[in-house]
PDB file of C-alpha atoms in Angstrom:
ATOM      1  CA  UNK A   1     -12.981-101.022 -58.229  1.00 70.00           C
ATOM      2  CA  UNK A   2      -8.985-100.277 -58.134  1.00 82.00           C
ATOM      3  CA  UNK A   3      -8.490 -96.969 -55.893  1.00 88.00           C
ATOM      4  CA  UNK A   4      -4.781 -95.736 -56.805  1.00 88.00           C
ATOM      5  CA  UNK A   5      -3.173 -92.033 -57.441  1.00 87.00           C
ATOM      6  CA  UNK A   6      -0.067 -93.734 -58.855  1.00 88.00           C
ATOM      7  CA  UNK A   7       1.756 -97.137 -59.893  1.00 87.00           C
ATOM      8  CA  UNK A   8       4.740 -97.188 -61.247  1.00 87.00           C
ATOM      9  CA  UNK A   9       5.894-101.112 -62.857  1.00 87.00           C
ATOM     10  CA  UNK A  10       8.673-102.303 -64.093  1.00 87.00           C
ATOM     11  CA  UNK A  11       8.787-105.384 -65.961  1.00 89.00           C
ATOM     12  CA  UNK A  12      11.241-108.470 -65.778  1.00 89.00           C
ATOM     13  CA  UNK A  13      12.870-107.427 -69.218  1.00 89.00           C
ATOM     14  CA  UNK A  14      13.214-103.422 -68.656  1.00 88.00           C
ATOM     15  CA  UNK A  15      15.451-104.680 -64.756  1.00 87.00           C
ATOM     16  CA  UNK A  16      17.665-107.264 -67.163  1.00 89.00           C
ATOM     17  CA  UNK A  17      18.373-103.796 -69.648  1.00 89.00           C
ATOM     18  CA  UNK A  18      19.195-102.075 -66.620  1.00 85.00           C
ATOM     19  CA  UNK A  19      21.318-104.941 -65.223  1.00 85.00           C
ATOM     20  CA  UNK A  20      22.869-105.273 -68.734  1.00 88.00           C
ATOM     21  CA  UNK A  21      23.872-101.461 -68.817  1.00 86.00           C
ATOM     22  CA  UNK A  22      25.424-101.396 -65.417  1.00 82.00           C
ATOM     23  CA  UNK A  23      27.572-104.536 -65.968  1.00 84.00           C
ATOM     24  CA  UNK A  24      28.497-102.512 -69.459  1.00 84.00           C
ATOM     25  CA  UNK A  25      29.608 -99.794 -67.397  1.00 80.00           C
ATOM     26  CA  UNK A  26      31.282-101.207 -64.059  1.00 73.00           C
ATOM     27  CA  UNK A  27      32.825-104.364 -66.070  1.00 60.00           C
ATOM     28  CA  UNK A  28      36.122-102.239 -67.302  1.00 59.00           C
ATOM     29  CA  UNK A  29      38.791-102.958 -65.020  1.00 55.00           C
ATOM     30  CA  UNK A  30      38.832-103.373 -61.179  1.00 52.00           C
ATOM     31  CA  UNK A  31      35.292-103.857 -60.537  1.00 66.00           C
ATOM     32  CA  UNK A  32      31.900-105.198 -59.245  1.00 73.00           C
ATOM     33  CA  UNK A  33      32.690-107.787 -62.026  1.00 82.00           C
ATOM     34  CA  UNK A  34      36.146-108.675 -62.153  1.00 82.00           C
ATOM     35  CA  UNK A  35      39.278-107.676 -59.794  1.00 79.00           C
ATOM     36  CA  UNK A  36      41.507-109.853 -57.546  1.00 82.00           C
ATOM     37  CA  UNK A  37      41.612-110.571 -53.821  1.00 81.00           C
ATOM     38  CA  UNK A  38      44.156-111.711 -51.560  1.00 83.00           C
ATOM     39  CA  UNK A  39      43.595-112.288 -47.272  1.00 80.00           C
ATOM     40  CA  UNK A  40      45.588-114.283 -44.704  1.00 82.00           C
ATOM     41  CA  UNK A  41      44.646-117.779 -43.419  1.00 76.00           C
ATOM     42  CA  UNK A  42      46.307-120.011 -41.281  1.00 75.00           C
ATOM     43  CA  UNK A  43      49.559-118.030 -41.388  1.00 84.00           C
ATOM     44  CA  UNK A  44      49.066-118.559 -45.765  1.00 83.00           C
ATOM     45  CA  UNK A  45      48.550-115.366 -48.023  1.00 86.00           C
ATOM     46  CA  UNK A  46      45.851-116.971 -50.100  1.00 81.00           C
ATOM     47  CA  UNK A  47      44.302-114.905 -53.700  1.00 84.00           C
ATOM     48  CA  UNK A  48      41.465-115.404 -55.864  1.00 80.00           C
ATOM     49  CA  UNK A  49      40.615-113.706 -59.056  1.00 83.00           C
ATOM     50  CA  UNK A  50      38.086-113.261 -61.158  1.00 82.00           C
ATOM     51  CA  UNK A  51      35.784-112.469 -64.197  1.00 85.00           C
ATOM     52  CA  UNK A  52      32.534-112.034 -64.956  1.00 87.00           C
ATOM     53  CA  UNK A  53      32.688-112.343 -68.614  1.00 87.00           C
ATOM     54  CA  UNK A  54      28.753-111.907 -69.070  1.00 88.00           C
ATOM     55  CA  UNK A  55      26.255-109.658 -67.478  1.00 88.00           C
ATOM     56  CA  UNK A  56      23.655-111.255 -64.898  1.00 88.00           C
ATOM     57  CA  UNK A  57      19.790-112.135 -65.523  1.00 90.00           C
ATOM     58  CA  UNK A  58      17.425-112.090 -63.099  1.00 87.00           C
ATOM     59  CA  UNK A  59      13.887-113.815 -63.658  1.00 89.00           C
ATOM     60  CA  UNK A  60      10.508-113.844 -59.932  1.00 89.00           C
ATOM     61  CA  UNK A  61      10.198-116.926 -58.867  1.00 89.00           C
ATOM     62  CA  UNK A  62      11.008-120.032 -55.731  1.00 92.00           C
ATOM     63  CA  UNK A  63      13.188-122.406 -57.339  1.00 93.00           C
ATOM     64  CA  UNK A  64      11.986-126.202 -57.350  1.00 93.00           C
ATOM     65  CA  UNK A  65      12.879-128.351 -53.900  1.00 93.00           C
ATOM     66  CA  UNK A  66      15.499-130.047 -55.636  1.00 93.00           C
ATOM     67  CA  UNK A  67      17.834-127.160 -56.652  1.00 93.00           C
ATOM     68  CA  UNK A  68      17.191-125.688 -53.594  1.00 95.00           C
ATOM     69  CA  UNK A  69      18.768-128.353 -51.618  1.00 94.00           C
ATOM     70  CA  UNK A  70      21.693-128.352 -53.241  1.00 91.00           C
ATOM     71  CA  UNK A  71      21.764-124.526 -53.301  1.00 93.00           C
ATOM     72  CA  UNK A  72      24.914-123.513 -50.876  1.00 90.00           C
ATOM     73  CA  UNK A  73      24.667-120.975 -48.115  1.00 90.00           C
ATOM     74  CA  UNK A  74      27.297-118.146 -46.697  1.00 85.00           C
ATOM     75  CA  UNK A  75      28.892-121.007 -44.072  1.00 86.00           C
ATOM     76  CA  UNK A  76      29.816-123.210 -47.563  1.00 84.00           C
ATOM     77  CA  UNK A  77      26.483-125.955 -45.844  1.00 87.00           C
ATOM     78  CA  UNK A  78      24.155-126.631 -48.630  1.00 89.00           C
ATOM     79  CA  UNK A  79      20.957-125.815 -47.812  1.00 93.00           C
ATOM     80  CA  UNK A  80      20.186-130.425 -47.045  1.00 94.00           C
ATOM     81  CA  UNK A  81      23.072-130.206 -45.115  1.00 92.00           C
ATOM     82  CA  UNK A  82      21.854-127.354 -43.162  1.00 93.00           C
ATOM     83  CA  UNK A  83      18.070-127.955 -43.261  1.00 95.00           C
ATOM     84  CA  UNK A  84      17.281-124.811 -44.631  1.00 95.00           C
ATOM     85  CA  UNK A  85      13.843-124.965 -45.804  1.00 95.00           C
ATOM     86  CA  UNK A  86      12.338-122.833 -48.807  1.00 94.00           C
ATOM     87  CA  UNK A  87      11.898-119.752 -47.556  1.00 93.00           C
ATOM     88  CA  UNK A  88       8.269-118.381 -47.851  1.00 91.00           C
ATOM     89  CA  UNK A  89       8.569-115.051 -48.834  1.00 89.00           C
ATOM     90  CA  UNK A  90       8.638-113.749 -52.739  1.00 89.00           C
ATOM     91  CA  UNK A  91      11.925-114.482 -54.337  1.00 90.00           C
ATOM     92  CA  UNK A  92      13.691-114.056 -57.521  1.00 90.00           C
ATOM     93  CA  UNK A  93      16.400-115.902 -59.270  1.00 91.00           C
ATOM     94  CA  UNK A  94      20.211-114.123 -60.218  1.00 89.00           C
ATOM     95  CA  UNK A  95      21.779-115.751 -62.482  1.00 91.00           C
ATOM     96  CA  UNK A  96      25.373-115.331 -63.462  1.00 87.00           C
ATOM     97  CA  UNK A  97      25.933-117.262 -66.608  1.00 89.00           C
ATOM     98  CA  UNK A  98      29.911-117.412 -66.296  1.00 86.00           C
ATOM     99  CA  UNK A  99      32.748-116.503 -63.854  1.00 84.00           C
ATOM    100  CA  UNK A 100      36.430-117.372 -64.389  1.00 85.00           C
ATOM    101  CA  UNK A 101      37.744-117.803 -61.183  1.00 82.00           C
ATOM    102  CA  UNK A 102      41.763-118.429 -60.271  1.00 84.00           C
ATOM    103  CA  UNK A 103      41.986-119.165 -56.396  1.00 78.00           C
ATOM    104  CA  UNK A 104      45.122-121.370 -53.997  1.00 79.00           C
ATOM    105  CA  UNK A 105      48.151-119.569 -52.122  1.00 83.00           C
ATOM    106  CA  UNK A 106      50.205-117.106 -53.386  1.00 86.00           C
ATOM    107  CA  UNK A 107      53.497-117.275 -55.694  1.00 85.00           C
ATOM    108  CA  UNK A 108      52.254-120.768 -56.420  1.00 86.00           C
ATOM    109  CA  UNK A 109      50.960-121.786 -59.516  1.00 86.00           C
ATOM    110  CA  UNK A 110      46.651-121.234 -59.456  1.00 83.00           C
ATOM    111  CA  UNK A 111      44.044-123.318 -58.884  1.00 79.00           C
ATOM    112  CA  UNK A 112      41.999-122.018 -62.317  1.00 80.00           C
ATOM    113  CA  UNK A 113      37.925-122.899 -63.716  1.00 77.00           C
ATOM    114  CA  UNK A 114      34.483-121.663 -65.080  1.00 80.00           C
ATOM    115  CA  UNK A 115      31.671-122.158 -63.410  1.00 79.00           C
ATOM    116  CA  UNK A 116      28.362-121.457 -65.722  1.00 83.00           C
ATOM    117  CA  UNK A 117      25.479-120.659 -64.752  1.00 85.00           C
ATOM    118  CA  UNK A 118      26.186-119.715 -60.806  1.00 87.00           C
ATOM    119  CA  UNK A 119      22.411-118.839 -59.487  1.00 91.00           C
ATOM    120  CA  UNK A 120      21.300-116.540 -56.173  1.00 90.00           C
ATOM    121  CA  UNK A 121      18.298-117.302 -54.882  1.00 93.00           C
ATOM    122  CA  UNK A 122      17.151-113.844 -53.100  1.00 91.00           C
ATOM    123  CA  UNK A 123      13.933-112.645 -50.663  1.00 91.00           C
ATOM    124  CA  UNK A 124      12.077-109.912 -51.345  1.00 88.00           C
ATOM    125  CA  UNK A 125      10.517-107.894 -48.474  1.00 86.00           C
ATOM    126  CA  UNK A 126       7.820-105.133 -49.280  1.00 81.00           C
ATOM    127  CA  UNK A 127       7.217-104.453 -45.795  1.00 76.00           C
ATOM    128  CA  UNK A 128       8.312-101.312 -44.714  1.00 68.00           C
ATOM    129  CA  UNK A 129       7.609 -98.948 -48.107  1.00 66.00           C
ATOM    130  CA  UNK A 130      10.894-100.256 -50.316  1.00 70.00           C
ATOM    131  CA  UNK A 131      12.487-102.540 -51.642  1.00 80.00           C
ATOM    132  CA  UNK A 132      14.281-104.928 -49.363  1.00 83.00           C
ATOM    133  CA  UNK A 133      16.318-107.982 -51.287  1.00 86.00           C
ATOM    134  CA  UNK A 134      18.564-110.608 -49.215  1.00 88.00           C
ATOM    135  CA  UNK A 135      20.474-113.065 -50.730  1.00 89.00           C
ATOM    136  CA  UNK A 136      19.850-116.587 -49.232  1.00 92.00           C
ATOM    137  CA  UNK A 137      21.546-119.036 -51.007  1.00 92.00           C
ATOM    138  CA  UNK A 138      24.213-119.662 -54.474  1.00 90.00           C
ATOM    139  CA  UNK A 139      23.679-122.708 -56.618  1.00 90.00           C
ATOM    140  CA  UNK A 140      27.280-123.572 -57.826  1.00 83.00           C
ATOM    141  CA  UNK A 141      28.332-126.663 -59.400  1.00 74.00           C
ATOM    142  CA  UNK A 142      31.017-128.166 -56.916  1.00 66.00           C
ATOM    143  CA  UNK A 143      30.745-131.929 -58.444  1.00 65.00           C
ATOM    144  CA  UNK A 144      34.115-132.039 -60.316  1.00 61.00           C
ATOM    145  CA  UNK A 145      35.938-130.383 -57.043  1.00 63.00           C
ATOM    146  CA  UNK A 146      38.189-132.085 -54.935  1.00 63.00           C
ATOM    147  CA  UNK A 147      37.919-131.297 -51.231  1.00 65.00           C
ATOM    148  CA  UNK A 148      41.061-129.237 -50.920  1.00 58.00           C
ATOM    149  CA  UNK A 149      40.047-127.280 -53.786  1.00 63.00           C
ATOM    150  CA  UNK A 150      36.271-127.053 -52.640  1.00 68.00           C
ATOM    151  CA  UNK A 151      37.084-125.864 -49.131  1.00 71.00           C
ATOM    152  CA  UNK A 152      39.497-122.896 -50.425  1.00 65.00           C
ATOM    153  CA  UNK A 153      37.091-122.502 -52.683  1.00 69.00           C
ATOM    154  CA  UNK A 154      33.895-121.837 -49.923  1.00 71.00           C
ATOM    155  CA  UNK A 155      36.121-119.948 -47.822  1.00 69.00           C
ATOM    156  CA  UNK A 156      37.753-117.689 -50.399  1.00 66.00           C
ATOM    157  CA  UNK A 157      35.573-117.367 -53.279  1.00 71.00           C
ATOM    158  CA  UNK A 158      32.093-118.228 -51.882  1.00 76.00           C
ATOM    159  CA  UNK A 159      32.046-115.080 -50.352  1.00 78.00           C
ATOM    160  CA  UNK A 160      33.535-112.959 -53.178  1.00 75.00           C
ATOM    161  CA  UNK A 161      30.476-114.300 -56.160  1.00 77.00           C
ATOM    162  CA  UNK A 162      27.866-113.595 -52.776  1.00 80.00           C
ATOM    163  CA  UNK A 163      28.951-109.631 -52.592  1.00 79.00           C
ATOM    164  CA  UNK A 164      29.208-109.635 -56.458  1.00 76.00           C
ATOM    165  CA  UNK A 165      26.111-111.295 -57.025  1.00 79.00           C
ATOM    166  CA  UNK A 166      24.341-108.713 -53.550  1.00 81.00           C
ATOM    167  CA  UNK A 167      25.525-105.562 -55.529  1.00 78.00           C
ATOM    168  CA  UNK A 168      23.865-106.772 -58.451  1.00 78.00           C
ATOM    169  CA  UNK A 169      21.156-106.684 -57.114  1.00 79.00           C
ATOM    170  CA  UNK A 170      20.793-103.601 -55.341  1.00 78.00           C
ATOM    171  CA  UNK A 171      20.147-102.366 -58.756  1.00 74.00           C
ATOM    172  CA  UNK A 172      16.716-103.349 -58.914  1.00 77.00           C
ATOM    173  CA  UNK A 173      14.486-101.098 -57.486  1.00 76.00           C
ATOM    174  CA  UNK A 174      11.862 -98.590 -58.239  1.00 76.00           C
ATOM    175  CA  UNK A 175      12.795 -94.976 -59.780  1.00 71.00           C
ATOM    176  CA  UNK A 176      11.387 -92.090 -57.172  1.00 71.00           C
ATOM    177  CA  UNK A 177       8.704 -90.006 -58.307  1.00 71.00           C
ATOM    178  CA  UNK A 178       8.733 -86.465 -57.392  1.00 70.00           C
ATOM    179  CA  UNK A 179       5.523 -84.548 -57.753  1.00 70.00           C
ATOM    180  CA  UNK A 180       6.408 -81.750 -55.963  1.00 67.00           C
ATOM    181  CA  UNK A 181       3.303 -80.413 -53.963  1.00 70.00           C
ATOM    182  CA  UNK A 182       1.410 -83.645 -53.905  1.00 79.00           C
ATOM    183  CA  UNK A 183       1.756 -86.061 -50.694  1.00 84.00           C
ATOM    184  CA  UNK A 184       1.351 -89.509 -51.318  1.00 86.00           C
ATOM    185  CA  UNK A 185       0.532 -92.308 -48.352  1.00 87.00           C
ATOM    186  CA  UNK A 186       3.270 -95.044 -47.869  1.00 84.00           C
ATOM    187  CA  UNK A 187       4.096 -97.445 -50.796  1.00 84.00           C
ATOM    188  CA  UNK A 188       3.018-100.321 -51.309  1.00 85.00           C
ATOM    189  CA  UNK A 189       5.260-102.821 -53.522  1.00 85.00           C
ATOM    190  CA  UNK A 190       4.349-106.214 -55.064  1.00 84.00           C
ATOM    191  CA  UNK A 191       4.882-108.875 -57.613  1.00 84.00           C
ATOM    192  CA  UNK A 192       1.797-109.008 -60.229  1.00 82.00           C
ATOM    193  CA  UNK A 193       2.314-110.577 -63.037  1.00 77.00           C
ATOM    194  CA  UNK A 194       6.007-110.834 -64.226  1.00 83.00           C
ATOM    195  CA  UNK A 195       6.248-106.876 -62.658  1.00 86.00           C
ATOM    196  CA  UNK A 196       7.263-105.697 -59.899  1.00 87.00           C
ATOM    197  CA  UNK A 197       4.490-103.022 -58.899  1.00 87.00           C
ATOM    198  CA  UNK A 198       4.887 -99.948 -56.431  1.00 86.00           C
ATOM    199  CA  UNK A 199       0.789 -98.177 -55.990  1.00 89.00           C
ATOM    200  CA  UNK A 200       0.210 -95.393 -53.113  1.00 89.00           C
ATOM    201  CA  UNK A 201      -2.615 -93.405 -52.935  1.00 90.00           C
ATOM    202  CA  UNK A 202      -2.968 -89.612 -52.243  1.00 89.00           C
ATOM    203  CA  UNK A 203      -3.113 -88.114 -49.006  1.00 88.00           C
ATOM    204  CA  UNK A 204      -6.453 -86.411 -49.482  1.00 87.00           C
ATOM    205  CA  UNK A 205      -8.014 -89.923 -50.704  1.00 89.00           C
ATOM    206  CA  UNK A 206      -9.409 -91.428 -47.893  1.00 89.00           C
ATOM    207  CA  UNK A 207     -10.252 -94.832 -49.318  1.00 90.00           C
ATOM    208  CA  UNK A 208      -7.834 -97.902 -48.757  1.00 90.00           C
ATOM    209  CA  UNK A 209      -5.462 -98.836 -51.896  1.00 89.00           C
ATOM    210  CA  UNK A 210      -6.730-101.779 -53.917  1.00 88.00           C
ATOM    211  CA  UNK A 211      -4.534-103.018 -57.149  1.00 84.00           C
ATOM    212  CA  UNK A 212      -6.476-106.062 -57.086  1.00 81.00           C
ATOM    213  CA  UNK A 213      -8.235-105.347 -60.277  1.00 81.00           C
ATOM    214  CA  UNK A 214      -5.762-103.514 -62.470  1.00 81.00           C
ATOM    215  CA  UNK A 215      -4.420-103.623 -65.289  1.00 80.00           C
ATOM    216  CA  UNK A 216      -1.046-103.756 -66.639  1.00 80.00           C
ATOM    217  CA  UNK A 217      -0.042-102.474 -68.656  1.00 74.00           C
ATOM    218  CA  UNK A 218       2.257-104.081 -71.563  1.00 80.00           C
ATOM    219  CA  UNK A 219       5.270-101.537 -71.780  1.00 84.00           C
ATOM    220  CA  UNK A 220       8.643-102.276 -69.968  1.00 87.00           C
ATOM    221  CA  UNK A 221       8.316-100.043 -68.044  1.00 86.00           C
ATOM    222  CA  UNK A 222       5.000 -97.762 -66.984  1.00 85.00           C
ATOM    223  CA  UNK A 223       3.613 -94.894 -64.950  1.00 84.00           C
ATOM    224  CA  UNK A 224      -0.083 -94.846 -63.902  1.00 84.00           C
ATOM    225  CA  UNK A 225      -1.382 -91.299 -62.369  1.00 83.00           C
ATOM    226  CA  UNK A 226      -5.146 -90.934 -61.479  1.00 84.00           C
ATOM    227  CA  UNK A 227      -6.940 -87.925 -62.670  1.00 81.00           C
ATOM    228  CA  UNK A 228      -6.574 -86.418 -59.244  1.00 83.00           C
ATOM    229  CA  UNK A 229      -2.711 -86.659 -59.493  1.00 81.00           C
ATOM    230  CA  UNK A 230      -2.886 -85.105 -62.923  1.00 78.00           C
ATOM    231  CA  UNK A 231      -4.981 -82.165 -61.854  1.00 76.00           C
ATOM    232  CA  UNK A 232      -3.253 -81.418 -58.778  1.00 76.00           C
ATOM    233  CA  UNK A 233      -0.126 -82.058 -60.552  1.00 71.00           C
ATOM    234  CA  UNK A 234      -0.982 -79.172 -63.535  1.00 71.00           C
ATOM    235  CA  UNK A 235      -2.555 -76.992 -60.386  1.00 71.00           C
ATOM    236  CA  UNK A 236       0.485 -76.997 -58.251  1.00 69.00           C
ATOM    237  CA  UNK A 237       3.164 -76.247 -61.226  1.00 64.00           C
ATOM    238  CA  UNK A 238       0.791 -72.850 -62.095  1.00 64.00           C
ATOM    239  CA  UNK A 239      -0.114 -71.980 -58.734  1.00 63.00           C
ATOM    240  CA  UNK A 240       4.231 -72.181 -58.439  1.00 60.00           C
ATOM    241  CA  UNK A 241       4.411 -69.511 -60.979  1.00 61.00           C
ATOM    242  CA  UNK A 242       2.152 -67.113 -58.571  1.00 60.00           C
ATOM    243  CA  UNK A 243      -0.789 -64.996 -60.416  1.00 64.00           C
ATOM    244  CA  UNK A 244      -0.584 -63.712 -63.909  1.00 63.00           C
ATOM    245  CA  UNK A 245      -1.126 -59.824 -63.815  1.00 71.00           C
ATOM    246  CA  UNK A 246      -1.290 -57.326 -66.451  1.00 70.00           C
ATOM    247  CA  UNK A 247      -1.085 -53.617 -66.543  1.00 75.00           C
ATOM    248  CA  UNK A 248      -1.393 -51.005 -68.834  1.00 77.00           C
ATOM    249  CA  UNK A 249      -1.835 -47.145 -68.490  1.00 78.00           C
ATOM    250  CA  UNK A 250      -2.501 -44.017 -70.962  1.00 71.00           C
ATOM    251  CA  UNK A 251      -4.669 -41.185 -72.158  1.00 73.00           C
ATOM    252  CA  UNK A 252      -7.967 -41.004 -73.556  1.00 65.00           C
ATOM    253  CA  UNK A 253      -7.564 -37.777 -76.145  1.00 66.00           C
ATOM    254  CA  UNK A 254      -6.441 -35.707 -73.596  1.00 65.00           C
ATOM    255  CA  UNK A 255      -9.746 -35.904 -71.092  1.00 64.00           C
ATOM    256  CA  UNK A 256      -8.579 -38.692 -68.783  1.00 64.00           C
ATOM    257  CA  UNK A 257      -5.879 -40.629 -67.475  1.00 69.00           C
ATOM    258  CA  UNK A 258      -6.403 -44.533 -67.016  1.00 64.00           C
ATOM    259  CA  UNK A 259      -5.226 -47.604 -65.703  1.00 70.00           C
ATOM    260  CA  UNK A 260      -6.066 -51.113 -65.185  1.00 64.00           C
ATOM    261  CA  UNK A 261      -4.464 -54.280 -63.472  1.00 71.00           C
ATOM    262  CA  UNK A 262      -6.188 -57.348 -63.718  1.00 65.00           C
ATOM    263  CA  UNK A 263      -4.782 -60.397 -61.562  1.00 65.00           C
ATOM    264  CA  UNK A 264      -5.733 -64.246 -62.764  1.00 60.00           C
ATOM    265  CA  UNK A 265      -4.668 -67.517 -61.557  1.00 58.00           C
ATOM    266  CA  UNK A 266      -5.439 -70.007 -64.503  1.00 60.00           C
ATOM    267  CA  UNK A 267      -6.783 -73.970 -63.156  1.00 59.00           C
ATOM    268  CA  UNK A 268      -6.190 -76.657 -65.892  1.00 54.00           C
ATOM    269  CA  UNK A 269      -8.050 -79.936 -65.406  1.00 54.00           C
ATOM    270  CA  UNK A 270      -7.946 -82.638 -67.428  1.00 51.00           C
ATOM    271  CA  UNK A 271     -11.251 -83.919 -70.054  1.00 53.00           C
ATOM    272  CA  UNK A 272     -10.495 -86.717 -71.720  1.00 53.00           C
ATOM    273  CA  UNK A 273      -7.476 -88.477 -72.119  1.00 48.00           C
ATOM    274  CA  UNK A 274      -7.883 -89.915 -76.010  1.00 49.00           C
ATOM    275  CA  UNK A 275      -8.070 -87.477 -77.695  1.00 51.00           C
ATOM    276  CA  UNK A 276      -6.125 -85.272 -74.489  1.00 50.00           C
ATOM    277  CA  UNK A 277      -7.894 -82.023 -73.936  1.00 53.00           C
ATOM    278  CA  UNK A 278      -7.333 -79.888 -71.057  1.00 53.00           C
ATOM    279  CA  UNK A 279      -9.562 -77.141 -70.249  1.00 53.00           C
ATOM    280  CA  UNK A 280      -8.951 -74.206 -68.441  1.00 55.00           C
ATOM    281  CA  UNK A 281     -10.168 -71.856 -66.222  1.00 59.00           C
ATOM    282  CA  UNK A 282      -9.349 -68.609 -64.019  1.00 56.00           C
ATOM    283  CA  UNK A 283     -10.338 -66.884 -61.135  1.00 62.00           C
ATOM    284  CA  UNK A 284      -9.463 -62.995 -62.341  1.00 59.00           C
ATOM    285  CA  UNK A 285      -9.755 -59.876 -60.805  1.00 64.00           C
ATOM    286  CA  UNK A 286     -10.232 -56.455 -62.500  1.00 65.00           C
ATOM    287  CA  UNK A 287      -8.508 -53.101 -60.794  1.00 69.00           C
ATOM    288  CA  UNK A 288      -9.614 -50.235 -63.248  1.00 67.00           C
ATOM    289  CA  UNK A 289      -9.102 -46.126 -62.484  1.00 67.00           C
ATOM    290  CA  UNK A 290     -10.065 -43.293 -64.808  1.00 63.00           C
ATOM    291  CA  UNK A 291      -8.961 -39.550 -63.926  1.00 68.00           C
ATOM    292  CA  UNK A 292      -9.767 -36.734 -65.690  1.00 60.00           C
ATOM    293  CA  UNK A 293      -6.968 -34.583 -66.442  1.00 61.00           C
ATOM    294  CA  UNK A 294      -6.991 -30.486 -65.605  1.00 61.00           C
ATOM    295  CA  UNK A 295      -8.400 -30.284 -69.293  1.00 64.00           C
ATOM    296  CA  UNK A 296     -11.393 -31.937 -69.227  1.00 53.00           C
ATOM    297  CA  UNK A 297     -12.458 -30.659 -65.958  1.00 54.00           C
ATOM    298  CA  UNK A 298     -12.034 -26.899 -66.761  1.00 53.00           C
ATOM    299  CA  UNK A 299     -14.416 -28.276 -69.641  1.00 57.00           C
ATOM    300  CA  UNK A 300     -17.063 -29.061 -67.139  1.00 56.00           C
ATOM    301  CA  UNK A 301     -17.521 -25.641 -65.282  1.00 60.00           C
ATOM    302  CA  UNK A 302     -19.310 -22.705 -66.323  1.00 58.00           C
ATOM    303  CA  UNK A 303     -16.251 -21.000 -68.201  1.00 54.00           C
ATOM    304  CA  UNK A 304     -15.306 -24.569 -70.108  1.00 50.00           C
ATOM    305  CA  UNK A 305     -18.891 -24.541 -71.488  1.00 53.00           C
ATOM    306  CA  UNK A 306     -19.587 -21.118 -72.620  1.00 49.00           C
ATOM    307  CA  UNK A 307     -16.113 -21.570 -74.122  1.00 49.00           C
ATOM    308  CA  UNK A 308     -16.794 -25.043 -75.560  1.00 50.00           C
ATOM    309  CA  UNK A 309     -20.514 -23.502 -77.347  1.00 49.00           C
ATOM    310  CA  UNK A 310     -17.997 -20.404 -78.031  1.00 51.00           C
ATOM    311  CA  UNK A 311     -16.268 -22.631 -79.880  1.00 51.00           C
ATOM    312  CA  UNK A 312     -18.758 -24.805 -81.420  1.00 46.00           C
ATOM    313  CA  UNK A 313     -20.628 -21.677 -82.815  1.00 40.00           C
TER     314      UNK A 313
END
């Protein structure tokens, strides 16, 4: 049986939507997805211009051996040439559909080309209650490059594509949930059924976290709360407003002054989810006071009683 108090899930489609929104905001003018750079190398000024013309997309999964073998590391070597094995950690693949690039020596005619379906391979590390994404290789078709173009491309263009992919990957993260007054154990993050899933238990929950039998919601993004979290959040919300206090005073037929103070601290709890029913109780205290007026006290004296009787007859 599952044991968790908080679960947050993001589907592949939802993360791709975030990436698309990020691309649409950032692609205007010089940005991560469009710009130019110059570097000095061997006494020459080398120029690089780039333009990512479509939003990146990603999927979870490890590349097949043949695709990994021809991917390039930051050193410009293929994984096969550098004898780099496929990582054992969970992986994701970020595809950059189209990159228009120009490169060459400043003040000369630049080489130009278009790279299609550049794939960035990255590892995922969930060991520290967070998502650490490390870009490890890029798959770029260099079959039509001349040797000199390949050398310049790997020296000048490849590092910038790595940087672009790494910054795009930084968008992939779970939302932060702040339930004030509630303390959780460290979040544990996993991949489950094409969802990026984070889960935690309340510090008051002594049982170990277990989400092995958790049924994933079919929504692109979801947050699941246990009954304990829901009830604790309701209690904390009302407690932060302090006690409910009601005070009134008055006079009864000129005979007594009265006053009362009612103090109550409401407490709510989830009863049923469908239909949603929340039941409430309150710890209440009442402080009431009745003080006889001088007129009432006089009526209690012998003279007052005689006066009352005389007035009666």
